Amino acid sequence: MNDEPIAFFITWTVYGTFLPGDNRGWVKRGSGTQLARPLLANWHSERLKHSIELLAENNRICVEKAIQQICNDRSWKLWIANPRSNHVHVVITAPGRDGATVRDQLKARCTRELRLMDNRFCDRTVWTRGGDWKCINTEEDLEVCIQYAGEAQDRKDLD
């Protein structure tokens, strides 16, 4: 029996864009989803070490290409990569790897490529620490995640 997931659904955010206490809700390590806490969000916002640099279209293209390249280099199956202005969604199959390792390797490659093409990202933090990853264990869940990472994200911009 194979206990390895079919894929991982990975999300990470641009530095400073989703802070603890955020009014959209936020995730506290070890405690899950939390309600908004505006004073906490403000406290974190005031302590940012760098300005927030959202990903412009050319940055998002760079991030997507970096993800495609690392998948090609490591023979990982990329189902979808959808870099947004303030976060990145990836659905990926990486046999023999855990989700945190895959996420961290993707972020590292994207950081390197962004810094090579856009000096706004040199000498500063690009991403929020960590990020989220979930195991996808069924074909149905894989389909839902691919759709969410792609189409559902695009529809949000129209609302």
CSV table of N, CA and C in Angstrom, one decimal:
chain,number,residue,atom,x,y,z
A,1,MET,N,0.8,-1.2,0.0
A,1,MET,CA,0.0,0.0,0.0
A,1,MET,C,0.9,1.2,0.0
A,2,ASN,N,0.5,2.2,-0.8
A,2,ASN,CA,1.3,3.5,-0.9
A,2,ASN,C,0.6,4.6,-0.1
A,3,ASP,N,1.2,5.1,0.9
A,3,ASP,CA,0.7,6.2,1.7
A,3,ASP,C,1.0,7.5,1.2
A,4,GLU,N,1.8,7.6,0.1
A,4,GLU,CA,2.2,8.9,-0.4
A,4,GLU,C,1.0,9.6,-1.1
A,5,PRO,N,0.9,10.9,-0.8
A,5,PRO,CA,-0.2,11.7,-1.5
A,5,PRO,C,0.0,11.7,-3.0
A,6,ILE,N,-1.2,11.9,-3.7
A,6,ILE,CA,-1.2,12.1,-5.1
A,6,ILE,C,-0.4,13.4,-5.5
A,7,ALA,N,-0.6,14.4,-4.6
A,7,ALA,CA,0.0,15.7,-4.9
A,7,ALA,C,0.0,16.5,-3.6
A,8,PHE,N,0.6,17.7,-3.7
A,8,PHE,CA,0.5,18.7,-2.6
A,8,PHE,C,-0.2,20.0,-3.2
A,9,PHE,N,-1.0,20.6,-2.3
A,9,PHE,CA,-1.5,21.9,-2.6
A,9,PHE,C,-0.7,22.9,-1.7
A,10,ILE,N,0.1,23.7,-2.4
A,10,ILE,CA,1.0,24.6,-1.6
A,10,ILE,C,0.7,26.1,-1.9
A,11,THR,N,0.7,26.8,-0.8
A,11,THR,CA,0.4,28.3,-0.9
A,11,THR,C,1.5,29.0,-0.1
A,12,TRP,N,2.0,30.1,-0.6
A,12,TRP,CA,2.8,31.0,0.2
A,12,TRP,C,2.5,32.4,-0.2
A,13,THR,N,2.9,33.3,0.7
A,13,THR,CA,2.5,34.7,0.5
A,13,THR,C,3.7,35.6,0.4
A,14,VAL,N,3.4,36.8,-0.2
A,14,VAL,CA,4.4,37.8,-0.4
A,14,VAL,C,4.6,38.5,1.0
A,15,TYR,N,5.9,38.8,1.3
A,15,TYR,CA,6.2,39.4,2.6
A,15,TYR,C,5.3,40.6,2.9
A,16,GLY,N,4.7,40.5,4.1
A,16,GLY,CA,4.0,41.6,4.6
A,16,GLY,C,2.5,41.7,4.2
A,17,THR,N,2.1,40.8,3.3
A,17,THR,CA,0.7,40.9,2.8
A,17,THR,C,-0.3,40.2,3.6
A,18,PHE,N,0.0,39.2,4.4
A,18,PHE,CA,-0.9,38.5,5.3
A,18,PHE,C,-0.3,38.4,6.7
A,19,LEU,N,-0.6,39.3,7.5
A,19,LEU,CA,0.0,39.4,8.9
A,19,LEU,C,-0.9,38.7,9.9
A,20,PRO,N,-0.3,38.2,11.0
A,20,PRO,CA,-1.1,37.8,12.1
A,20,PRO,C,-2.1,38.8,12.5
A,21,GLY,N,-3.4,38.5,12.7
A,21,GLY,CA,-4.4,39.4,13.1
A,21,GLY,C,-5.2,40.0,11.9
A,22,ASP,N,-4.7,39.6,10.7
A,22,ASP,CA,-5.3,40.1,9.5
A,22,ASP,C,-6.9,40.0,9.5
A,23,ASN,N,-7.5,41.0,8.9
A,23,ASN,CA,-9.0,41.0,9.0
A,23,ASN,C,-9.6,40.0,8.0
A,24,ARG,N,-8.8,39.4,7.1
A,24,ARG,CA,-9.3,38.3,6.3
A,24,ARG,C,-9.3,37.0,7.0
A,25,GLY,N,-8.8,37.0,8.2
A,25,GLY,CA,-8.6,35.7,9.0
A,25,GLY,C,-7.1,35.4,8.8
A,26,TRP,N,-6.6,34.6,9.6
A,26,TRP,CA,-5.2,34.2,9.6
A,26,TRP,C,-5.0,32.9,10.3
A,27,VAL,N,-3.8,32.3,10.0
A,27,VAL,CA,-3.5,31.0,10.6
A,27,VAL,C,-2.4,31.1,11.6
A,28,LYS,N,-2.7,30.6,12.8
A,28,LYS,CA,-1.7,30.6,13.9
A,28,LYS,C,-1.1,29.2,13.9
A,29,ARG,N,0.2,29.2,13.9
A,29,ARG,CA,0.9,27.9,13.9
A,29,ARG,C,0.5,27.1,15.1
A,30,GLY,N,0.1,25.8,14.8
A,30,GLY,CA,-0.3,24.9,15.8
A,30,GLY,C,-1.8,25.1,16.4
A,31,SER,N,-2.4,26.2,15.9
A,31,SER,CA,-3.7,26.5,16.4
A,31,SER,C,-4.8,26.7,15.3
A,32,GLY,N,-4.4,26.7,14.1
A,32,GLY,CA,-5.3,26.8,13.0
A,32,GLY,C,-5.8,28.2,12.7
A,33,THR,N,-6.9,28.3,12.0
A,33,THR,CA,-7.5,29.5,11.6
A,33,THR,C,-8.0,30.4,12.8
A,34,GLN,N,-7.7,31.7,12.7
A,34,GLN,CA,-8.0,32.6,13.8
A,34,GLN,C,-8.9,33.7,13.3
A,35,LEU,N,-9.6,34.3,14.2
A,35,LEU,CA,-10.4,35.5,13.8
A,35,LEU,C,-9.5,36.7,13.7
A,36,ALA,N,-10.1,37.7,13.1
A,36,ALA,CA,-9.3,39.0,12.9
A,36,ALA,C,-9.0,39.6,14.3
A,37,ARG,N,-7.8,40.2,14.4
A,37,ARG,CA,-7.4,40.9,15.6
A,37,ARG,C,-6.7,42.2,15.1
A,38,PRO,N,-7.5,43.2,14.8
A,38,PRO,CA,-6.9,44.4,14.2
A,38,PRO,C,-5.7,45.0,14.9
A,39,LEU,N,-5.7,45.0,16.2
A,39,LEU,CA,-4.6,45.6,17.0
A,39,LEU,C,-3.3,44.7,16.8
A,40,LEU,N,-3.5,43.4,16.7
A,40,LEU,CA,-2.3,42.6,16.5
A,40,LEU,C,-1.8,42.8,15.0
A,41,ALA,N,-2.7,42.9,14.1
A,41,ALA,CA,-2.3,43.1,12.7
A,41,ALA,C,-1.5,44.5,12.6
A,42,ASN,N,-2.0,45.5,13.2
A,42,ASN,CA,-1.4,46.8,13.2
A,42,ASN,C,0.0,46.7,13.9
A,43,TRP,N,0.1,46.0,15.0
A,43,TRP,CA,1.4,45.8,15.7
A,43,TRP,C,2.4,45.2,14.8
A,44,HIS,N,2.0,44.1,14.1
A,44,HIS,CA,2.9,43.5,13.1
A,44,HIS,C,3.3,44.4,11.9
A,45,SER,N,2.3,45.1,11.4
A,45,SER,CA,2.5,46.0,10.3
A,45,SER,C,3.6,47.0,10.6
A,46,GLU,N,3.5,47.6,11.8
A,46,GLU,CA,4.4,48.6,12.3
A,46,GLU,C,5.9,48.1,12.4
A,47,ARG,N,6.0,46.8,12.5
A,47,ARG,CA,7.3,46.2,12.7
A,47,ARG,C,7.9,45.5,11.5
A,48,LEU,N,7.3,45.7,10.3
A,48,LEU,CA,7.9,45.2,9.1
A,48,LEU,C,9.2,45.8,8.9
A,49,LYS,N,10.2,45.0,8.5
A,49,LYS,CA,11.5,45.4,8.2
A,49,LYS,C,11.7,46.0,6.8
A,50,HIS,N,10.8,45.6,5.9
A,50,HIS,CA,10.8,46.1,4.5
A,50,HIS,C,9.5,46.5,4.1
A,51,SER,N,9.4,47.3,3.0
A,51,SER,CA,8.2,47.7,2.4
A,51,SER,C,7.6,46.5,1.8
A,52,ILE,N,6.3,46.5,1.5
A,52,ILE,CA,5.6,45.4,0.8
A,52,ILE,C,5.8,45.7,-0.7
A,53,GLU,N,6.3,44.7,-1.4
A,53,GLU,CA,6.6,44.7,-2.8
A,53,GLU,C,5.7,43.6,-3.5
A,54,LEU,N,4.6,44.0,-4.0
A,54,LEU,CA,3.7,43.1,-4.7
A,54,LEU,C,4.3,42.6,-6.0
A,55,LEU,N,3.9,41.5,-6.4
A,55,LEU,CA,4.4,40.9,-7.7
A,55,LEU,C,3.7,41.5,-8.9
A,56,ALA,N,4.5,42.2,-9.7
A,56,ALA,CA,3.9,42.7,-11.0
A,56,ALA,C,3.8,41.6,-12.0
A,57,GLU,N,3.2,41.9,-13.1
A,57,GLU,CA,3.0,40.8,-14.1
A,57,GLU,C,4.3,40.1,-14.5
A,58,ASN,N,5.4,40.9,-14.7
A,58,ASN,CA,6.6,40.3,-15.1
A,58,ASN,C,7.2,39.5,-14.0
A,59,ASN,N,7.0,39.8,-12.7
A,59,ASN,CA,7.4,39.0,-11.6
A,59,ASN,C,6.7,37.7,-11.5
A,60,ARG,N,5.4,37.8,-11.8
A,60,ARG,CA,4.6,36.6,-11.7
A,60,ARG,C,5.0,35.6,-12.8
A,61,ILE,N,5.3,36.1,-14.0
A,61,ILE,CA,5.8,35.3,-15.1
A,61,ILE,C,7.1,34.6,-14.7
A,62,CYS,N,8.0,35.4,-14.1
A,62,CYS,CA,9.3,34.9,-13.6
A,62,CYS,C,9.1,33.8,-12.6
A,63,VAL,N,8.2,34.0,-11.6
A,63,VAL,CA,7.9,33.0,-10.6
A,63,VAL,C,7.4,31.7,-11.2
A,64,GLU,N,6.4,31.8,-12.2
A,64,GLU,CA,5.9,30.7,-12.8
A,64,GLU,C,7.0,29.9,-13.6
A,65,LYS,N,7.8,30.6,-14.3
A,65,LYS,CA,8.9,29.9,-15.0
A,65,LYS,C,9.9,29.2,-14.1
A,66,ALA,N,10.2,29.9,-12.9
A,66,ALA,CA,11.1,29.2,-11.9
A,66,ALA,C,10.5,27.9,-11.4
A,67,ILE,N,9.2,28.0,-11.1
A,67,ILE,CA,8.5,26.7,-10.7
A,67,ILE,C,8.5,25.7,-11.7
A,68,GLN,N,8.2,26.0,-13.0
A,68,GLN,CA,8.3,25.1,-14.1
A,68,GLN,C,9.7,24.5,-14.2
A,69,GLN,N,10.7,25.3,-14.1
A,69,GLN,CA,12.1,24.8,-14.2
A,69,GLN,C,12.5,23.9,-13.1
A,70,ILE,N,12.2,24.2,-11.9
A,70,ILE,CA,12.6,23.3,-10.8
A,70,ILE,C,11.8,21.9,-10.9
A,71,CYS,N,10.6,22.0,-11.4
A,71,CYS,CA,9.8,20.7,-11.7
A,71,CYS,C,10.5,19.9,-12.8
A,72,ASN,N,10.9,20.6,-13.8
A,72,ASN,CA,11.7,19.9,-14.9
A,72,ASN,C,13.0,19.3,-14.4
A,73,ASP,N,13.7,20.1,-13.6
A,73,ASP,CA,15.0,19.6,-13.1
A,73,ASP,C,14.8,18.4,-12.2
A,74,ARG,N,13.7,18.3,-11.4
A,74,ARG,CA,13.6,17.3,-10.4
A,74,ARG,C,12.6,16.2,-10.8
A,75,SER,N,12.1,16.3,-12.0
A,75,SER,CA,11.0,15.4,-12.5
A,75,SER,C,9.8,15.3,-11.6
A,76,TRP,N,9.4,16.5,-11.2
A,76,TRP,CA,8.1,16.6,-10.4
A,76,TRP,C,7.0,17.0,-11.4
A,77,LYS,N,5.8,16.5,-11.1
A,77,LYS,CA,4.7,16.8,-12.0
A,77,LYS,C,4.0,18.1,-11.5
A,78,LEU,N,4.1,19.1,-12.3
A,78,LEU,CA,3.4,20.4,-12.0
A,78,LEU,C,2.0,20.4,-12.6
A,79,TRP,N,1.0,20.4,-11.8
A,79,TRP,CA,-0.4,20.4,-12.2
A,79,TRP,C,-0.8,21.9,-12.6
A,80,ILE,N,-0.5,22.8,-11.7
A,80,ILE,CA,-0.7,24.2,-11.9
A,80,ILE,C,0.1,25.0,-11.0
A,81,ALA,N,0.6,26.2,-11.5
A,81,ALA,CA,1.2,27.2,-10.7
A,81,ALA,C,0.5,28.5,-11.0
A,82,ASN,N,0.1,29.2,-10.0
A,82,ASN,CA,-0.7,30.4,-10.2
A,82,ASN,C,-0.1,31.5,-9.3
A,83,PRO,N,0.9,32.2,-9.7
A,83,PRO,CA,1.4,33.3,-8.9
A,83,PRO,C,0.5,34.5,-9.1
A,84,ARG,N,0.1,35.1,-7.9
A,84,ARG,CA,-0.8,36.3,-7.9
A,84,ARG,C,0.1,37.4,-7.4
A,85,SER,N,-0.5,38.6,-7.2
A,85,SER,CA,0.2,39.8,-6.8
A,85,SER,C,0.7,39.6,-5.4
A,86,ASN,N,0.0,38.9,-4.5
A,86,ASN,CA,0.4,38.8,-3.1
A,86,ASN,C,0.5,37.4,-2.6
A,87,HIS,N,0.4,36.4,-3.4
A,87,HIS,CA,0.6,35.0,-3.0
A,87,HIS,C,0.8,34.1,-4.2
A,88,VAL,N,1.2,32.9,-3.9
A,88,VAL,CA,1.4,31.9,-5.0
A,88,VAL,C,0.7,30.6,-4.6
A,89,HIS,N,0.0,30.0,-5.6
A,89,HIS,CA,-0.6,28.7,-5.4
A,89,HIS,C,0.1,27.7,-6.3
A,90,VAL,N,0.4,26.5,-5.8
A,90,VAL,CA,1.0,25.5,-6.7
A,90,VAL,C,0.3,24.1,-6.3
A,91,VAL,N,0.0,23.4,-7.3
A,91,VAL,CA,-0.4,22.0,-7.1
A,91,VAL,C,0.6,21.1,-7.8
A,92,ILE,N,1.3,20.2,-7.1
A,92,ILE,CA,2.5,19.6,-7.6
A,92,ILE,C,2.6,18.1,-7.0
A,93,THR,N,3.1,17.2,-7.8
A,93,THR,CA,3.4,15.9,-7.4
A,93,THR,C,4.9,15.8,-7.3
A,94,ALA,N,5.4,15.4,-6.1
A,94,ALA,CA,6.9,15.3,-5.9
A,94,ALA,C,7.2,14.1,-5.1
A,95,PRO,N,7.3,12.9,-5.9
A,95,PRO,CA,7.4,11.6,-5.2
A,95,PRO,C,8.6,11.6,-4.2
A,96,GLY,N,8.4,11.0,-3.1
A,96,GLY,CA,9.4,10.9,-2.1
A,96,GLY,C,9.8,12.1,-1.3
A,97,ARG,N,9.0,13.2,-1.5
A,97,ARG,CA,9.3,14.4,-0.8
A,97,ARG,C,8.1,14.8,0.1
A,98,ASP,N,8.3,15.6,1.2
A,98,ASP,CA,7.3,16.0,2.0
A,98,ASP,C,6.9,17.5,1.5
A,99,GLY,N,5.7,17.9,1.9
A,99,GLY,CA,5.2,19.2,1.4
A,99,GLY,C,6.0,20.4,1.8
A,100,ALA,N,6.5,20.4,3.1
A,100,ALA,CA,7.3,21.5,3.6
A,100,ALA,C,8.6,21.6,2.8
A,101,THR,N,9.2,20.5,2.5
A,101,THR,CA,10.5,20.6,1.7
A,101,THR,C,10.2,21.1,0.3
A,102,VAL,N,9.2,20.6,-0.3
A,102,VAL,CA,8.8,21.0,-1.7
A,102,VAL,C,8.5,22.5,-1.7
A,103,ARG,N,7.7,23.0,-0.7
A,103,ARG,CA,7.4,24.4,-0.6
A,103,ARG,C,8.6,25.2,-0.5
A,104,ASP,N,9.5,24.8,0.4
A,104,ASP,CA,10.7,25.6,0.7
A,104,ASP,C,11.7,25.6,-0.5
A,105,GLN,N,11.7,24.5,-1.3
A,105,GLN,CA,12.6,24.5,-2.5
A,105,GLN,C,12.0,25.4,-3.6
A,106,LEU,N,10.7,25.4,-3.7
A,106,LEU,CA,10.0,26.2,-4.7
A,106,LEU,C,10.3,27.7,-4.4
A,107,LYS,N,10.1,28.1,-3.1
A,107,LYS,CA,10.3,29.4,-2.7
A,107,LYS,C,11.7,29.9,-2.9
A,108,ALA,N,12.7,29.0,-2.6
A,108,ALA,CA,14.1,29.4,-2.8
A,108,ALA,C,14.4,29.6,-4.2
A,109,ARG,N,13.9,28.8,-5.1
A,109,ARG,CA,14.2,29.0,-6.6
A,109,ARG,C,13.5,30.3,-7.1
A,110,CYS,N,12.3,30.5,-6.6
A,110,CYS,CA,11.5,31.7,-7.0
A,110,CYS,C,12.3,33.0,-6.5
A,111,THR,N,12.7,32.9,-5.3
A,111,THR,CA,13.5,34.1,-4.7
A,111,THR,C,14.7,34.3,-5.6
A,112,ARG,N,15.5,33.3,-5.9
A,112,ARG,CA,16.7,33.5,-6.7
A,112,ARG,C,16.4,34.1,-8.0
A,113,GLU,N,15.4,33.6,-8.7
A,113,GLU,CA,15.1,34.1,-10.0
A,113,GLU,C,14.5,35.5,-10.0
A,114,LEU,N,13.7,35.8,-9.0
A,114,LEU,CA,13.2,37.2,-8.8
A,114,LEU,C,14.3,38.2,-8.6
A,115,ARG,N,15.3,37.8,-7.8
A,115,ARG,CA,16.4,38.7,-7.5
A,115,ARG,C,17.3,38.9,-8.7
A,116,LEU,N,17.4,37.9,-9.5
A,116,LEU,CA,18.2,38.1,-10.7
A,116,LEU,C,17.5,39.0,-11.7
A,117,MET,N,16.2,39.1,-11.8
A,117,MET,CA,15.5,39.9,-12.8
A,117,MET,C,14.9,41.2,-12.3
A,118,ASP,N,14.8,41.4,-11.0
A,118,ASP,CA,14.2,42.6,-10.5
A,118,ASP,C,15.0,43.0,-9.2
A,119,ASN,N,15.7,44.1,-9.3
A,119,ASN,CA,16.6,44.5,-8.1
A,119,ASN,C,15.7,45.0,-6.9
A,120,ARG,N,14.4,45.2,-7.1
A,120,ARG,CA,13.6,45.5,-5.9
A,120,ARG,C,13.6,44.4,-4.9
A,121,PHE,N,13.9,43.2,-5.3
A,121,PHE,CA,13.9,42.0,-4.4
A,121,PHE,C,15.2,41.6,-3.9
A,122,CYS,N,16.3,42.4,-4.2
A,122,CYS,CA,17.6,42.1,-3.7
A,122,CYS,C,17.7,42.7,-2.3
A,123,ASP,N,18.5,42.0,-1.5
A,123,ASP,CA,18.7,42.4,-0.1
A,123,ASP,C,17.5,42.6,0.7
A,124,ARG,N,16.5,41.8,0.5
A,124,ARG,CA,15.3,42.0,1.3
A,124,ARG,C,14.5,40.6,1.3
A,125,THR,N,13.6,40.5,2.3
A,125,THR,CA,12.8,39.3,2.3
A,125,THR,C,11.7,39.4,1.2
A,126,VAL,N,11.5,38.3,0.5
A,126,VAL,CA,10.5,38.3,-0.6
A,126,VAL,C,9.2,37.7,-0.1
A,127,TRP,N,9.3,36.7,0.7
A,127,TRP,CA,8.1,35.9,1.1
A,127,TRP,C,7.9,35.9,2.6
A,128,THR,N,6.7,35.7,3.0
A,128,THR,CA,6.4,35.4,4.4
A,128,THR,C,7.1,34.1,4.8
A,129,ARG,N,7.5,34.0,6.0
A,129,ARG,CA,8.1,32.8,6.5
A,129,ARG,C,7.1,31.6,6.4
A,130,GLY,N,7.6,30.5,6.0
A,130,GLY,CA,6.7,29.3,5.9
A,130,GLY,C,5.8,29.3,4.7
A,131,GLY,N,4.6,29.0,5.0
A,131,GLY,CA,3.5,28.9,4.0
A,131,GLY,C,2.7,27.6,4.3
A,132,ASP,N,1.7,27.4,3.5
A,132,ASP,CA,0.8,26.3,3.8
A,132,ASP,C,1.0,25.2,2.8
A,133,TRP,N,0.8,24.0,3.2
A,133,TRP,CA,0.7,22.8,2.2
A,133,TRP,C,-0.2,21.8,2.8
A,134,LYS,N,-0.9,21.2,1.9
A,134,LYS,CA,-1.9,20.1,2.2
A,134,LYS,C,-1.6,19.0,1.3
A,135,CYS,N,-1.8,17.8,1.8
A,135,CYS,CA,-1.7,16.6,1.0
A,135,CYS,C,-3.0,16.4,0.2
A,136,ILE,N,-2.9,16.0,-1.0
A,136,ILE,CA,-4.1,15.7,-1.9
A,136,ILE,C,-4.0,14.2,-2.0
A,137,ASN,N,-5.1,13.5,-1.6
A,137,ASN,CA,-5.1,12.1,-1.6
A,137,ASN,C,-6.1,11.4,-2.5
A,138,THR,N,-6.9,12.2,-3.2
A,138,THR,CA,-7.9,11.6,-4.1
A,138,THR,C,-7.9,12.4,-5.4
A,139,GLU,N,-8.3,11.7,-6.5
A,139,GLU,CA,-8.4,12.4,-7.8
A,139,GLU,C,-9.4,13.5,-7.8
A,140,GLU,N,-10.5,13.3,-7.0
A,140,GLU,CA,-11.5,14.3,-6.9
A,140,GLU,C,-10.9,15.6,-6.2
A,141,ASP,N,-10.2,15.4,-5.1
A,141,ASP,CA,-9.5,16.5,-4.4
A,141,ASP,C,-8.5,17.2,-5.3
A,142,LEU,N,-7.8,16.4,-6.1
A,142,LEU,CA,-6.8,17.0,-7.0
A,142,LEU,C,-7.5,17.9,-8.0
A,143,GLU,N,-8.6,17.5,-8.6
A,143,GLU,CA,-9.3,18.3,-9.5
A,143,GLU,C,-9.8,19.6,-8.9
A,144,VAL,N,-10.4,19.5,-7.7
A,144,VAL,CA,-10.9,20.6,-6.9
A,144,VAL,C,-9.7,21.6,-6.7
A,145,CYS,N,-8.6,21.1,-6.3
A,145,CYS,CA,-7.5,22.0,-6.0
A,145,CYS,C,-6.9,22.7,-7.2
A,146,ILE,N,-6.9,22.0,-8.3
A,146,ILE,CA,-6.4,22.6,-9.6
A,146,ILE,C,-7.4,23.7,-10.0
A,147,GLN,N,-8.6,23.4,-9.9
A,147,GLN,CA,-9.6,24.4,-10.3
A,147,GLN,C,-9.6,25.6,-9.4
A,148,TYR,N,-9.4,25.4,-8.0
A,148,TYR,CA,-9.4,26.5,-7.1
A,148,TYR,C,-8.1,27.4,-7.4
A,149,ALA,N,-7.0,26.7,-7.5
A,149,ALA,CA,-5.7,27.4,-7.7
A,149,ALA,C,-5.7,28.2,-9.0
A,150,GLY,N,-6.5,27.8,-10.0
A,150,GLY,CA,-6.5,28.5,-11.3
A,150,GLY,C,-7.8,29.4,-11.4
A,151,GLU,N,-8.8,28.7,-11.8
A,151,GLU,CA,-10.1,29.5,-12.2
A,151,GLU,C,-10.7,30.3,-11.0
A,152,ALA,N,-10.8,29.7,-9.8
A,152,ALA,CA,-11.4,30.3,-8.7
A,152,ALA,C,-10.6,31.6,-8.3
A,153,GLN,N,-9.3,31.5,-8.4
A,153,GLN,CA,-8.5,32.7,-8.1
A,153,GLN,C,-8.7,33.8,-9.1
A,154,ASP,N,-8.9,33.4,-10.4
A,154,ASP,CA,-9.1,34.4,-11.4
A,154,ASP,C,-10.5,35.1,-11.3
A,155,ARG,N,-11.4,34.3,-10.8
A,155,ARG,CA,-12.8,34.8,-10.6
A,155,ARG,C,-12.8,35.8,-9.5
A,156,LYS,N,-12.0,35.6,-8.4
A,156,LYS,CA,-11.9,36.6,-7.3
A,156,LYS,C,-11.6,38.0,-7.8
A,157,ASP,N,-10.8,38.1,-8.8
A,157,ASP,CA,-10.4,39.5,-9.3
A,157,ASP,C,-11.6,40.2,-9.9
A,158,LEU,N,-12.6,39.4,-10.3
A,158,LEU,CA,-13.8,40.0,-11.0
A,158,LEU,C,-14.9,40.4,-10.0
A,159,ASP,N,-14.8,39.9,-8.8
A,159,ASP,CA,-15.8,40.3,-7.8
A,159,ASP,C,-15.6,41.7,-7.2
